[in-house]
mmCIF file with all atom_site columns, C-alpha atoms in Angstrom:
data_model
loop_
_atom_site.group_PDB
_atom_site.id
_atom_site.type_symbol
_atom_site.label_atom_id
_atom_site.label_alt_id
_atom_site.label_comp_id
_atom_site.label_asym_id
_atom_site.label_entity_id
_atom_site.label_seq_id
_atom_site.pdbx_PDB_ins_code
_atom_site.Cartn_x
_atom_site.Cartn_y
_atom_site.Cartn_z
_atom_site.occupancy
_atom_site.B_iso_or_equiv
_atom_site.pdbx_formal_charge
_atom_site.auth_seq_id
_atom_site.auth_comp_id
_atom_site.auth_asym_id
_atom_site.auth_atom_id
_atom_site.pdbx_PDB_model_num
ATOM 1  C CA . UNK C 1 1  ? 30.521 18.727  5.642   1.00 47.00 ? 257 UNK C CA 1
ATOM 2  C CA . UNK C 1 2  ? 29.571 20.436  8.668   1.00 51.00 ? 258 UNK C CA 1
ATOM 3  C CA . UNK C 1 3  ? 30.715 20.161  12.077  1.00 54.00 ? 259 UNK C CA 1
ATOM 4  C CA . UNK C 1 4  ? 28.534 17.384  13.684  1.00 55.00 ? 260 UNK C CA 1
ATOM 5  C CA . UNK C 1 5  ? 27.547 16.574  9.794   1.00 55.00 ? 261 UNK C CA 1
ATOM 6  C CA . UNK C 1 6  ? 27.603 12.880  8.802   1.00 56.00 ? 262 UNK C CA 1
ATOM 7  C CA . UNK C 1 7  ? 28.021 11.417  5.210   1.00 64.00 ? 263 UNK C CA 1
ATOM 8  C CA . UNK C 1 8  ? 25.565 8.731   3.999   1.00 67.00 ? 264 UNK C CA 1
ATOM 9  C CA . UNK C 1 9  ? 27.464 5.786   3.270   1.00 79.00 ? 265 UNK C CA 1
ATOM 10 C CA . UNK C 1 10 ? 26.918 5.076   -0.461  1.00 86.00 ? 266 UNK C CA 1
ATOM 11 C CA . UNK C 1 11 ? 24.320 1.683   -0.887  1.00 92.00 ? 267 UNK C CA 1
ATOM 12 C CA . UNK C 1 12 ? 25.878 -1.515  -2.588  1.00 95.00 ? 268 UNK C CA 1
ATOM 13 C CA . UNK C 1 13 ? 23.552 -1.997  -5.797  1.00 96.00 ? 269 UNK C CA 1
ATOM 14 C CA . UNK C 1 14 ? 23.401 -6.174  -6.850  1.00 96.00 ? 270 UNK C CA 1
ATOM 15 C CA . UNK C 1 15 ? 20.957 -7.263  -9.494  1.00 96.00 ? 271 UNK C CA 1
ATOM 16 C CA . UNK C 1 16 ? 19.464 -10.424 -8.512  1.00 96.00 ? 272 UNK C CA 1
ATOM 17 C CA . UNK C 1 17 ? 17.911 -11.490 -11.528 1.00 96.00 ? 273 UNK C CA 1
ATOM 18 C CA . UNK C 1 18 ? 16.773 -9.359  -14.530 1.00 94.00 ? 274 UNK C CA 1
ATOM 19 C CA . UNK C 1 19 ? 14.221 -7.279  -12.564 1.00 96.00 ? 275 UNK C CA 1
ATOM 20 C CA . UNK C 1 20 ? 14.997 -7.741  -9.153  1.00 97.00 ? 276 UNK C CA 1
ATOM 21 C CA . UNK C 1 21 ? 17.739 -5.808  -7.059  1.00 97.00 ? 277 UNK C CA 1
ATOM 22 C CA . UNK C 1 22 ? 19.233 -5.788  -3.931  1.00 97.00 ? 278 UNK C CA 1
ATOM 23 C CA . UNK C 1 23 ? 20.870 -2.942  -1.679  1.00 96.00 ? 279 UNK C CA 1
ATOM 24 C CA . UNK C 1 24 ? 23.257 -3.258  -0.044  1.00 96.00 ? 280 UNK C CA 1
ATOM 25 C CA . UNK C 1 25 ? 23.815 -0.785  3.114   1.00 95.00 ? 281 UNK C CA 1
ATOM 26 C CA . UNK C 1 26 ? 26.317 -1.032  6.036   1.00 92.00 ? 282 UNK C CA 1
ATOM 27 C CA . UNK C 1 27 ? 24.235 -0.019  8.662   1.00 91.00 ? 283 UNK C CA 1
ATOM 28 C CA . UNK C 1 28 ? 20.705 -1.045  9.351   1.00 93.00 ? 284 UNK C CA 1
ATOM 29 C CA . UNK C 1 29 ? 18.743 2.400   9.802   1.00 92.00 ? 285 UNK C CA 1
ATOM 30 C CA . UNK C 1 30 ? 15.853 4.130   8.497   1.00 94.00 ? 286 UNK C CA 1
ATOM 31 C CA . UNK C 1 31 ? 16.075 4.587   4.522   1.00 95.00 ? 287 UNK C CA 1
ATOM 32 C CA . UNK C 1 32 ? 13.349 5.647   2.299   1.00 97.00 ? 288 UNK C CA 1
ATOM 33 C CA . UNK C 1 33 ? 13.954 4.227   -1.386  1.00 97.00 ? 289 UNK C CA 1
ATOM 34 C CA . UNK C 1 34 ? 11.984 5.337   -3.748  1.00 97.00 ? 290 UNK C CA 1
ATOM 35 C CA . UNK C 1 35 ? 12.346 4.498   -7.573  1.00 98.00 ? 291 UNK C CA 1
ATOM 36 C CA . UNK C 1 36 ? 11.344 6.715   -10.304 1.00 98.00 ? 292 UNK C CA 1
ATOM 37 C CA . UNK C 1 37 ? 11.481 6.744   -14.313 1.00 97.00 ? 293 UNK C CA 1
ATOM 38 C CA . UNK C 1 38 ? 13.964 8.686   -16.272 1.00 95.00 ? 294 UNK C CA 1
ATOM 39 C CA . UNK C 1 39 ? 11.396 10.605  -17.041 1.00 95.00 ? 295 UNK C CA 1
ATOM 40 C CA . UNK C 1 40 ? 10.286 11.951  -13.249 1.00 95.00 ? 296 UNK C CA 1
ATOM 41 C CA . UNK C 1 41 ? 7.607  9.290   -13.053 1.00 97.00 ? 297 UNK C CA 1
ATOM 42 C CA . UNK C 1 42 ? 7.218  8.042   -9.668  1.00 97.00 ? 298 UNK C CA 1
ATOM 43 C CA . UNK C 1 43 ? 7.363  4.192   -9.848  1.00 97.00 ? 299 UNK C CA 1
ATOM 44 C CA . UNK C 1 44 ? 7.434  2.949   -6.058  1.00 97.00 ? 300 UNK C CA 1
ATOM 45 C CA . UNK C 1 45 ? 8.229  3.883   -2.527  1.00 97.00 ? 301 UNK C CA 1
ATOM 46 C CA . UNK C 1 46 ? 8.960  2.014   0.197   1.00 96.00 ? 302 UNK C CA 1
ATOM 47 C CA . UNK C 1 47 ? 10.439 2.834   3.979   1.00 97.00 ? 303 UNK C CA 1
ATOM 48 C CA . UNK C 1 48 ? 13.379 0.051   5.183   1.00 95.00 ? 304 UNK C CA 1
ATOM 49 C CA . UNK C 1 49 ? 14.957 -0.243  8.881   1.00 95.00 ? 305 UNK C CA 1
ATOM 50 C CA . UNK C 1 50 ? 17.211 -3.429  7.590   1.00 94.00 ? 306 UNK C CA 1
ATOM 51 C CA . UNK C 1 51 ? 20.682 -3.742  5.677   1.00 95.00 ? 307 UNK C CA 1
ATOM 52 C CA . UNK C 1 52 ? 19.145 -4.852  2.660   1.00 95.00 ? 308 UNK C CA 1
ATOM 53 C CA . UNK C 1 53 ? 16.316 -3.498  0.169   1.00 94.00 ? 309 UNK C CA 1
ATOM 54 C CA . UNK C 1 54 ? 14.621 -5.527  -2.692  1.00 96.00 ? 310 UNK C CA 1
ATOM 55 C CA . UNK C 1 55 ? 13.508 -3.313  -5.480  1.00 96.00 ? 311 UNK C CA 1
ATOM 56 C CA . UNK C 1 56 ? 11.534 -5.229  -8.059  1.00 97.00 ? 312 UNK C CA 1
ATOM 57 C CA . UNK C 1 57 ? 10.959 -3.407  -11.687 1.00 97.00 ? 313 UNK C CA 1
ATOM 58 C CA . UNK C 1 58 ? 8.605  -5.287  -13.755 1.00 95.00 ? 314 UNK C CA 1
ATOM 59 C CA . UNK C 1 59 ? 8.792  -2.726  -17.185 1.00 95.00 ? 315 UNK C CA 1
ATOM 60 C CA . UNK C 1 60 ? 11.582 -2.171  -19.326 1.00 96.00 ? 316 UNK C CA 1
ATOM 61 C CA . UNK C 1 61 ? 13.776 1.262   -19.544 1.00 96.00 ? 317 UNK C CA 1
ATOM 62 C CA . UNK C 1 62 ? 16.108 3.270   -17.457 1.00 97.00 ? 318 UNK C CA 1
ATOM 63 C CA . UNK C 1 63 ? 15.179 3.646   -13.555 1.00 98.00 ? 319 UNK C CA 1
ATOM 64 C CA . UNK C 1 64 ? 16.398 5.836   -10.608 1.00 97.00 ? 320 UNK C CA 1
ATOM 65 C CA . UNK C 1 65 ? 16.784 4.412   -7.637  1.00 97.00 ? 321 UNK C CA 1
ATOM 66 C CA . UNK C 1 66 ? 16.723 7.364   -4.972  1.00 97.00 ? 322 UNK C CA 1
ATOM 67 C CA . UNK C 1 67 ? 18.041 6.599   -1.410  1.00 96.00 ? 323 UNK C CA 1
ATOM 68 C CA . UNK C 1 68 ? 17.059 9.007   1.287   1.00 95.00 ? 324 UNK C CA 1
ATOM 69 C CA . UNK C 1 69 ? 18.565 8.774   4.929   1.00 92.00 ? 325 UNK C CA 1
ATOM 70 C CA . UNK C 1 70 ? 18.819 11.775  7.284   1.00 87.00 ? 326 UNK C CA 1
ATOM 71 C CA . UNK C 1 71 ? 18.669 14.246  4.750   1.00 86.00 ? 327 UNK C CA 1
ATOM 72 C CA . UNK C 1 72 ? 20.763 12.575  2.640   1.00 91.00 ? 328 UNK C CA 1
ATOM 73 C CA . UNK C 1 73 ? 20.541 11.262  -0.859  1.00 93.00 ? 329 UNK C CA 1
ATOM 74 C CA . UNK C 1 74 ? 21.851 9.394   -3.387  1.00 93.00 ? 330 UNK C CA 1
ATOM 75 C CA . UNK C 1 75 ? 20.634 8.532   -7.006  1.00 95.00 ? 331 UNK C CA 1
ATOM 76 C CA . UNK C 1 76 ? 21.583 5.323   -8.818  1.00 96.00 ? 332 UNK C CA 1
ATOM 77 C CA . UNK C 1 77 ? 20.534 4.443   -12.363 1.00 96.00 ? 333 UNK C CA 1
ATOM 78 C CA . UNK C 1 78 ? 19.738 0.819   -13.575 1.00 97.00 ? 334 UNK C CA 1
ATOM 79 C CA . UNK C 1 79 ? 18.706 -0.462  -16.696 1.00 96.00 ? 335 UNK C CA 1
ATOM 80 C CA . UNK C 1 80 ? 15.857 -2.827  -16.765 1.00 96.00 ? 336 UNK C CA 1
ATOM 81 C CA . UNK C 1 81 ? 15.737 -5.398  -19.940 1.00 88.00 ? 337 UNK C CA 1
#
């Protein structure tokens, strides 16, 4: 990291129910989550200010879940039955 540089903090990830999720962050702030196929396909966006996102994935398969903050990212897979 750079001088002046902060690290995201890495989101909690809680499924809820088969097709619903929860994150989980420590700070509320402005995020942009955005959730996208295995294969590139963009699924959904949405911008949050609170501690916790919903993410609701109605089709089966393998997800991303990208987290964006500051110029920050982080990618987290889940697998939708």
């Amino acid at each position: 990291n750079a001088i002046g540089q902060v690290e995201m903090a890495r989101p909690k990830l809680v499924r809820m129910a088969p097709q619903l999720f929860m994150l989980e962050f420590k700070e509320p702030q402005e995020r942009k989550v955005r959730v996208y196929s295995v294969n590139g396909q963009h699924i959904s966006a949405k911008s949050i200010v609170d501690r916790q996102a919903f993410i609701r994935i109605d089709q089966a398969g393998m997800y991303i879940i990208r987290v964006e903050e500051e110029g920050t990212a982080h990618s987290i897979k889940v697998m939708v039955n």
